[in-house]
Coordinates of C-alpha atoms in Angstrom, one line a residue:
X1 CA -120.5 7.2 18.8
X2 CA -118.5 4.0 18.7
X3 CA -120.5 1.4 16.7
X4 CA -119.3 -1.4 19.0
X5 CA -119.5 0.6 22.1
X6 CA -121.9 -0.3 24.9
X7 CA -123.3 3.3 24.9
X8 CA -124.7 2.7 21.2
X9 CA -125.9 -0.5 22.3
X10 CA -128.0 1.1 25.3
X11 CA -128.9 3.5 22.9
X12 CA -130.7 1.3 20.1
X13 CA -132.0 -0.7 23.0
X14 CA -133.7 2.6 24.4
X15 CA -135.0 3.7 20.4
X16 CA -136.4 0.2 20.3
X17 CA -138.7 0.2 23.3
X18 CA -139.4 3.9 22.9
X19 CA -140.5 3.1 19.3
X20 CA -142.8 -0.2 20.6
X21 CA -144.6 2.1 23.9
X22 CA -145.3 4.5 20.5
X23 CA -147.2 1.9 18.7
X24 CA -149.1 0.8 22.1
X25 CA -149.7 4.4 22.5
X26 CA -150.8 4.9 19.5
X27 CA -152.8 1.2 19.4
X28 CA -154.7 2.5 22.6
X29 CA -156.3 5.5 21.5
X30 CA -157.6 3.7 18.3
X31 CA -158.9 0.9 20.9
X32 CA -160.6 4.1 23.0
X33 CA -163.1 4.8 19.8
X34 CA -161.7 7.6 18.1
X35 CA -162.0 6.2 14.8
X36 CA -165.9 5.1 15.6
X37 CA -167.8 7.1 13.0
X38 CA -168.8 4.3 10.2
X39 CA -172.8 4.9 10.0
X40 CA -172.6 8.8 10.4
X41 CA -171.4 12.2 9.2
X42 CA -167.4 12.7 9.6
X43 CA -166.4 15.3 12.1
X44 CA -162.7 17.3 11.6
X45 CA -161.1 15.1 13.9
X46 CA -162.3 12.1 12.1
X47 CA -161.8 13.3 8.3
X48 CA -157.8 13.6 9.6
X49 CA -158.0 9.8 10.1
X50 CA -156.2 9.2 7.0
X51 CA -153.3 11.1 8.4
X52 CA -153.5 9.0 11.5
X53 CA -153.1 6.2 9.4
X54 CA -149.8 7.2 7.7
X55 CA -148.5 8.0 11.1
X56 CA -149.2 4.7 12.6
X57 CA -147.9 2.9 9.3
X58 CA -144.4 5.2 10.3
X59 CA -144.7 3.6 13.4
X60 CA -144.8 0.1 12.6
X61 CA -141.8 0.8 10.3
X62 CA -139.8 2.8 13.0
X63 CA -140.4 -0.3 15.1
X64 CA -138.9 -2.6 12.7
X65 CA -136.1 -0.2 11.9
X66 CA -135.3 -0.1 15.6
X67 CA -135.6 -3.4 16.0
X68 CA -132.9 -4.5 13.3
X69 CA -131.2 -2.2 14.2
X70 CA -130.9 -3.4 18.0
X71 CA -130.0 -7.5 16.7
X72 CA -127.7 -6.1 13.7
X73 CA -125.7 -4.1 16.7
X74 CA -126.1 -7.4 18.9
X75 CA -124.6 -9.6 16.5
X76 CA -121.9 -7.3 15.4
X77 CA -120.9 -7.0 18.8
X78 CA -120.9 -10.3 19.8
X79 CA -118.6 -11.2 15.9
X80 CA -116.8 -8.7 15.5
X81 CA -117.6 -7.7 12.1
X82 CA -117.6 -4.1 12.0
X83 CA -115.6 -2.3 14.2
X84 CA -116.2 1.6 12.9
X85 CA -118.8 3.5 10.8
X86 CA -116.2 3.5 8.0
X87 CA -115.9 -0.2 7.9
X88 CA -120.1 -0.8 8.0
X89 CA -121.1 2.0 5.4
X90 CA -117.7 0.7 2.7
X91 CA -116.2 4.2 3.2
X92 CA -113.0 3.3 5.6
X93 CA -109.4 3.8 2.4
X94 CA -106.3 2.5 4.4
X95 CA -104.2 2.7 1.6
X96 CA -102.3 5.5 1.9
X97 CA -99.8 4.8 -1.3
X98 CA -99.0 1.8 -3.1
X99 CA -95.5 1.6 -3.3
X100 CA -93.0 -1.4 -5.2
X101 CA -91.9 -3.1 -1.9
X102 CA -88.4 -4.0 -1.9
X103 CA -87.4 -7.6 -2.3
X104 CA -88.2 -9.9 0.4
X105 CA -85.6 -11.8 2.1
X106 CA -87.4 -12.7 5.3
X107 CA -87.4 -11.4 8.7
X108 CA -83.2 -11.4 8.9
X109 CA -83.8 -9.6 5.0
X110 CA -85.4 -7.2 6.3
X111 CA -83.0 -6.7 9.5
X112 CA -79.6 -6.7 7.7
X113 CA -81.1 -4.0 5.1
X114 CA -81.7 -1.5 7.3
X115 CA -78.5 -2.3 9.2
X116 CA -76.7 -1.5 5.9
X117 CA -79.0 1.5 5.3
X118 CA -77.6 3.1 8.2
X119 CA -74.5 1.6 8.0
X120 CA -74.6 3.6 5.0
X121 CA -75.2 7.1 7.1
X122 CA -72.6 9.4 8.5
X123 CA -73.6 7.5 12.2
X124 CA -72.4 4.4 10.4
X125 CA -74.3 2.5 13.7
X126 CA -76.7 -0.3 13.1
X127 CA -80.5 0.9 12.4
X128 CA -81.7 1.8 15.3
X129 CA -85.3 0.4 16.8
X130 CA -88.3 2.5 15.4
X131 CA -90.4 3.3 18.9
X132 CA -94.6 2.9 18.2
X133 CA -97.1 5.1 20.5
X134 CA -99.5 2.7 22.1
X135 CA -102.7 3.6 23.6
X136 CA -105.8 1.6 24.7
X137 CA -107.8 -0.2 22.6
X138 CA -110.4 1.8 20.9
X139 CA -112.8 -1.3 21.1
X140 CA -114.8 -1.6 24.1
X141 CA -114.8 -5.3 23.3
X142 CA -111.3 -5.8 23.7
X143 CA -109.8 -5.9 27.4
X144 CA -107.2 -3.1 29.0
X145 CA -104.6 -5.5 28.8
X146 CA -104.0 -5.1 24.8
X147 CA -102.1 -2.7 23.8
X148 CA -103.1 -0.7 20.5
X149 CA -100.8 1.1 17.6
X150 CA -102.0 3.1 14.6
X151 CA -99.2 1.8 12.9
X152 CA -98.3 3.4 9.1
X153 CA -96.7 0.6 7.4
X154 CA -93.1 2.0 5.7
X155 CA -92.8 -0.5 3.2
X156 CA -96.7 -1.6 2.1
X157 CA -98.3 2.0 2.3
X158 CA -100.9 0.7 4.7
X159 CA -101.8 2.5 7.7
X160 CA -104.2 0.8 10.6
X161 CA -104.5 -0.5 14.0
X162 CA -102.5 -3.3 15.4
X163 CA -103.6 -4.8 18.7
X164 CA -100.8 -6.5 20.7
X165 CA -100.9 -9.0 24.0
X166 CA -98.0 -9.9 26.0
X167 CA -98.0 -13.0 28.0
X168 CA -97.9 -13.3 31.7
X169 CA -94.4 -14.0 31.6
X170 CA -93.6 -10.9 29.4
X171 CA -93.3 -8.4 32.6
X172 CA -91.7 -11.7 34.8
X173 CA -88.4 -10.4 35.9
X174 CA -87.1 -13.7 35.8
X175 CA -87.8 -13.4 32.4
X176 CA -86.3 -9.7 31.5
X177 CA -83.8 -11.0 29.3
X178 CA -86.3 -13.2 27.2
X179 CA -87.5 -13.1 23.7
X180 CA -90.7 -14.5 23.1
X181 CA -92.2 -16.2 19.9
X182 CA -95.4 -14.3 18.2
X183 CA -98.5 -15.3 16.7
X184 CA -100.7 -12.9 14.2
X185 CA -104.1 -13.4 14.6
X186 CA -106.3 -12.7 11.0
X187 CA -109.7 -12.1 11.5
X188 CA -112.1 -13.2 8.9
X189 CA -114.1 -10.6 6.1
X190 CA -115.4 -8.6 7.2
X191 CA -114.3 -8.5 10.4
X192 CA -113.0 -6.3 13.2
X193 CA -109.3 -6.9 14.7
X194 CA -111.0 -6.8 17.8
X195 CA -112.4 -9.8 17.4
X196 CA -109.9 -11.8 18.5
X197 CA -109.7 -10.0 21.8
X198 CA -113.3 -9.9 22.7
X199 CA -115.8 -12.0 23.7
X200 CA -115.9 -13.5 19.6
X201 CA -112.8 -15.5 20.1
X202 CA -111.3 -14.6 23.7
X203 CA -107.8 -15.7 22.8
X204 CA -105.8 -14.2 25.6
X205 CA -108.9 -15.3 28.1
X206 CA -108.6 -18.9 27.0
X207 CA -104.8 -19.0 26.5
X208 CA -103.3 -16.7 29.6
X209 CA -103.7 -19.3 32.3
X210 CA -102.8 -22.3 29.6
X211 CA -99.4 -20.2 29.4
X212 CA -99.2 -20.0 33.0
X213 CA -99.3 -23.4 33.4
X214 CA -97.0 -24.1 31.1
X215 CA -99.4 -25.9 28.6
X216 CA -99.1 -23.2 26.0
X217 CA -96.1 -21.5 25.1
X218 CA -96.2 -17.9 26.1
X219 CA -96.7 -16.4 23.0
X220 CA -96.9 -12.2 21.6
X221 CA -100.3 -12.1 20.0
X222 CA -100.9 -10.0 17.4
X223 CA -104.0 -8.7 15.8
X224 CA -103.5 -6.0 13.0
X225 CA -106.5 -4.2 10.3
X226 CA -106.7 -6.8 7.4
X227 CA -110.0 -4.7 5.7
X228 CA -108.0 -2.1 3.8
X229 CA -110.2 -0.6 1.7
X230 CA -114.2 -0.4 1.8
X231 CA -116.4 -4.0 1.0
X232 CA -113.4 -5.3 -0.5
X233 CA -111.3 -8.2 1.0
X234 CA -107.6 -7.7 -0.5
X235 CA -107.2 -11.6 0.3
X236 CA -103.8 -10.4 2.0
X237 CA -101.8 -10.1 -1.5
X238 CA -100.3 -7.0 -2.8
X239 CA -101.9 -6.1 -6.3
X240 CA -100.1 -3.6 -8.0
X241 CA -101.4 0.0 -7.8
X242 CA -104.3 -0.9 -5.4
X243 CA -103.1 -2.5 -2.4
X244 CA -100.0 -4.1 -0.2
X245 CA -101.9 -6.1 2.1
X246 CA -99.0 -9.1 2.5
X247 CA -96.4 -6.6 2.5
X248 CA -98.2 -5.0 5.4
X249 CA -99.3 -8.3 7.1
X250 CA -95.9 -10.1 6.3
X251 CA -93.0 -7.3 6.9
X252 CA -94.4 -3.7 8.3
X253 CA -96.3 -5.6 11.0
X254 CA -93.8 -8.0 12.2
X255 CA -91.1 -5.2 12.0
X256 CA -93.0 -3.2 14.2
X257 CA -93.3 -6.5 16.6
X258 CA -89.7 -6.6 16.7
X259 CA -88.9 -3.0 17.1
X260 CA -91.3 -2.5 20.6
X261 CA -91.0 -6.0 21.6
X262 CA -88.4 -8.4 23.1
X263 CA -89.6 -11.0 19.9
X264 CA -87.9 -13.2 18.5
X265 CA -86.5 -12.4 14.8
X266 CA -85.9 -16.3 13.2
X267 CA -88.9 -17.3 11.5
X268 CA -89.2 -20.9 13.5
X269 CA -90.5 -18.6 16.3
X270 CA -93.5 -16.8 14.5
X271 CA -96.9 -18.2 13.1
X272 CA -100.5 -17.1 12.1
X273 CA -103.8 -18.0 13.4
X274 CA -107.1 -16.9 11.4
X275 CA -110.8 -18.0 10.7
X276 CA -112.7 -17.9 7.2
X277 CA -110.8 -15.7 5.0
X278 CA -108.2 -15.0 7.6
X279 CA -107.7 -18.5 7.7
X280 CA -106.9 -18.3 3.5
X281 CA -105.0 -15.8 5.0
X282 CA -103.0 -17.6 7.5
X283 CA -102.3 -21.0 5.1
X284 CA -101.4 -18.5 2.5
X285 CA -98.1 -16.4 3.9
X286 CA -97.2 -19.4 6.0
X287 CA -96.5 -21.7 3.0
X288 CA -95.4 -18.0 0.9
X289 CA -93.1 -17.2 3.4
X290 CA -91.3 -20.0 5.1
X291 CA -88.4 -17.3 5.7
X292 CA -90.6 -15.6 8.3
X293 CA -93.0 -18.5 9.5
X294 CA -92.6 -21.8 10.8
X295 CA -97.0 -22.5 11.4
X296 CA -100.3 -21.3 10.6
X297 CA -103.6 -22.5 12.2
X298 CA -106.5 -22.6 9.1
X299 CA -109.9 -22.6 10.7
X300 CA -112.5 -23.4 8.0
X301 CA -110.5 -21.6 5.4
X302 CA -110.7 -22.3 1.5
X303 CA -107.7 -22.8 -1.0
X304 CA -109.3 -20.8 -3.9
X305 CA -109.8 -17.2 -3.3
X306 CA -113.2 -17.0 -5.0
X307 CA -114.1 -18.8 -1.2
X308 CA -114.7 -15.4 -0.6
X309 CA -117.0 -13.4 -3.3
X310 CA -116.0 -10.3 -2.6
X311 CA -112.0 -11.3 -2.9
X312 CA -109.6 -9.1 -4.6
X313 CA -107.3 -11.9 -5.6
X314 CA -110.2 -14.1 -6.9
X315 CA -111.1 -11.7 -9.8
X316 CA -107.7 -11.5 -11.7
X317 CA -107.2 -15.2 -13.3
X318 CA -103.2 -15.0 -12.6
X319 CA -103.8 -14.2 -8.9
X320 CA -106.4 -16.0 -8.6
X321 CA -104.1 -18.9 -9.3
X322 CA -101.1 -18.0 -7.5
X323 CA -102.7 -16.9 -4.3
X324 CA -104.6 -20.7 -3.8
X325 CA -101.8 -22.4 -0.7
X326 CA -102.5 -25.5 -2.8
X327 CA -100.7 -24.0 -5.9
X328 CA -98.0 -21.9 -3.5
X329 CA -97.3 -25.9 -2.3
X330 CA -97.1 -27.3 -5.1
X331 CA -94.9 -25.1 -7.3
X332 CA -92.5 -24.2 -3.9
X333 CA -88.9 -24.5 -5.3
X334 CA -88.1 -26.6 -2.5
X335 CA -91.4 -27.8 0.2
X336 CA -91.5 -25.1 2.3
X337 CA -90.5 -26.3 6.4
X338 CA -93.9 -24.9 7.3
X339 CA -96.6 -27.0 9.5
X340 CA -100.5 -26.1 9.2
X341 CA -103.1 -27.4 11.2
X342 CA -106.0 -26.8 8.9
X343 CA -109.7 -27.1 10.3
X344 CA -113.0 -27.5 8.6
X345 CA -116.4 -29.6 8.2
X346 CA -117.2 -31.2 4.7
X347 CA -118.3 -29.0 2.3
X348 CA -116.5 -26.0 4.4
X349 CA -112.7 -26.5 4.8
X350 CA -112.2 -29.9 4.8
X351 CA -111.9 -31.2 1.2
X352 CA -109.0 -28.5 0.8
X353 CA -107.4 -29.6 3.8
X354 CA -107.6 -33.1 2.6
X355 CA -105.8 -31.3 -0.4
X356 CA -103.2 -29.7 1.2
X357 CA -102.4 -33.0 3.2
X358 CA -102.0 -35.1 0.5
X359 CA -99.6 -32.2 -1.7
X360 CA -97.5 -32.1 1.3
X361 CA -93.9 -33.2 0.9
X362 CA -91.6 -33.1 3.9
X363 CA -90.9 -30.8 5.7
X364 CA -94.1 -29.5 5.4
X365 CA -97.1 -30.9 7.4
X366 CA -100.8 -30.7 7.1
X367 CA -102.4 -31.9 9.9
X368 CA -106.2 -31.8 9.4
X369 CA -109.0 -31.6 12.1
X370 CA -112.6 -32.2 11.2
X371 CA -115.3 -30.0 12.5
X372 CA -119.6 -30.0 12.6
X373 CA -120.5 -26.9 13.3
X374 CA -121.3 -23.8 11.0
X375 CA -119.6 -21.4 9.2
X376 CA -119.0 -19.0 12.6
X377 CA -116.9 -17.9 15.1
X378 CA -118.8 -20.3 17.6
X379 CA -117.3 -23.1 15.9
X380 CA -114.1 -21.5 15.9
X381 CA -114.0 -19.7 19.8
X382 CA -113.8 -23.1 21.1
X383 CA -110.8 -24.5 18.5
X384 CA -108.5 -21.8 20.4
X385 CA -107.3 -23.9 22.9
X386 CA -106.4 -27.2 20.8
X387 CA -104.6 -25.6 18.0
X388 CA -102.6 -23.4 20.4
X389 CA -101.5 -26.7 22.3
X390 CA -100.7 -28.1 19.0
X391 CA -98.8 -24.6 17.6
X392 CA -96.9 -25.3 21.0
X393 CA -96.0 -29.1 19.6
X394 CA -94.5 -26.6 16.5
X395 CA -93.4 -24.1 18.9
X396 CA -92.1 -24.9 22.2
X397 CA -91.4 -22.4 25.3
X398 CA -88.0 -22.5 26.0

């Protein structure tokens, strides 16, 4: 049974109240005198009282079990943390293979090389598109109109779900011959690609009639698997012999974009999006990768990786280091023509945007937004809407 799925929600909802009408049940036929027999001699039923006990005891603890259970499904349902069994229990292994990637010379890189691969081949045509089977979304949280791929990544060795959303003007035939820019969405750890989608975030809810209006340019959003690997958050790097989680969030994902989608392929016309550690995320391969991004929106992120306790990158020293945005910025060859719009309250975000801002050298740009609330998606649900019309400031429908 799905562990975000309505059904299983029903379900602990039923086990709850079931378990409660026990303990009344129970409660009742303790209040009805059965255990009156202080003051004279014990009769069978009465000398099995002890066993009564134990069984009540059960039943108080069923009742609590049932009852965490019930808010632990609520609240996962309603963030998007765990989207499987795998994922909850630290069982789920997406990492198939951890192979060297090749070099990485941006989104063109990556086109021209395969063009020359099959160049190569007795066709001697260009490399042809590499069709993706998509199916609905396996989340009940996330609406029919996102599209789902289990994608295996060619390049990072990652295999995982990547949930895509076309605008309204996708399917426009005024607008057949159109390419369209593309957003990835990073989710926060843990947390579900779903969450994006569903009621935690609602981006295509909040944006669709923003780009029908014209008030948001019509972007592809893109929401693929960033928890690879059990309770471990890869911080989106590749680490040698355990994981290629940029090489699968930077080039197998985008390729696969490009390959099913009318996208565009120059890097002013993509940019990420992500909360908490997908926010780290987001700031991160934006200012690594100014060859395949032009933006990223930061939403109470953190520069160090040890923001996150459970982060990959924050228990090596070296990557540790060179996976902080702050120390990507500042040892750039050349500032990277990347804008960020970087979110946070004090003590949670904003000091590192403050420190991002003031490393910046043109072209880049930091702009930094203060916020009050906590350390959850309900701060972050309602920030969809102002950073998209800023992204659209960065990248404008045309």
């Amino acid at each position: 049974m799905n562990l975000t799925g309505t059904p299983f929600l029903l379900l602990t909802i039923v086990l709850f109240v079931a378990s409660v009408a026990l303990a009344m049940a129970q409660w009742l036929g303790v209040r009805g005198g059965r255990w009156a027999f202080l003051g004279r001699a014990r009769t069978t039923e009465e000398r099995r009282a002890p066993l009564r006990v134990l069984s009540y005891l059960g039943t108080v603890l069923l009742c609590q079990f049932t009852a965490v259970a019930m808010v632990f499904v609520i609240v996962n349902n309603e963030n998007q943390l765990y989207d499987n069994w795998g994922d909850l229990l630290g069982t789920s292994n997406h990492v198939r293979a951890v192979p060297v990637p090749p070099k990485d010379e941006g989104l063109a890189g990556d086109q021209a090389a395969a063009s020359a691969a099959a160049a190569a081949g007795p066709s001697g045509t260009p490399a042809p598109k590499v069709p993706q089977e998509f199916h609905a979304p396996t989340s009940d949280a996330v609406p029919r109109s996102v599209k789902q791929a289990d994608l295996k990544g060619k390049l990072s060795g990652v295999e995982g779900e990547v949930l895509v959303w076309t605008p309204p003007q996708y399917d426009d035939p005024a607008y057949k011959d159109k390419t369209f820019p593309v957003v990835e969405l990073l989710v926060g750890f843990p947390g579900a690609s779903s969450a994006w989608f569903g009621e935690t975030m609602d981006a295509a809810k909040q944006l669709e009639p923003l780009m029908k209006s014209g008030q948001v340019t019509p972007f592809i959003l893109v929401s693929p698997r960033v928890t690879l690997f059990g309770d471990t958050d890869t911080g989106c790097a590749d680490v040698p012999g355990k994981v290629n989680a940029e090489t699968w969030l930077s080039r197998d994902v985008p390729q696969m974009i490009v390959d099913n989608f009318r996208a565009d392929t120059t890097p002013d016309r993509w940019a990420l999006s992500g909360y908490s550690a997908g926010a780290h995320c987001a700031a991160r391969l934006a200012l690594a990768h100014p060859n395949r991004y032009r933006a990223a929106i930061s939403m109470s992120g953190y520069n160090n990786p040890a923001g996150e306790p459970s982060s990959l990158t924050a228990k090596d020293p070296k990557l540790r280091e060179t996976s902080n945005p702050l120390y990507i910025l500042t040892h750039a060859p050349t500032p990277p023509n990347v804008a960020l719009y970087v979110t946070g309250k004090r003590g949670d975000g904003l000091e590192d945007a403050t420190a991002l801002q003031q490393a910046a050298k043109s072209p880049t740009t930091v702009t930094p937004f203060e916020t009050t609330g906590a350390h959850l998606t309900s701060t972050w649900k309602p920030l969809v809407v102002p950073a998209f019309k800023w992204l659209t400031g960065i990248i404008p429908p045309r």
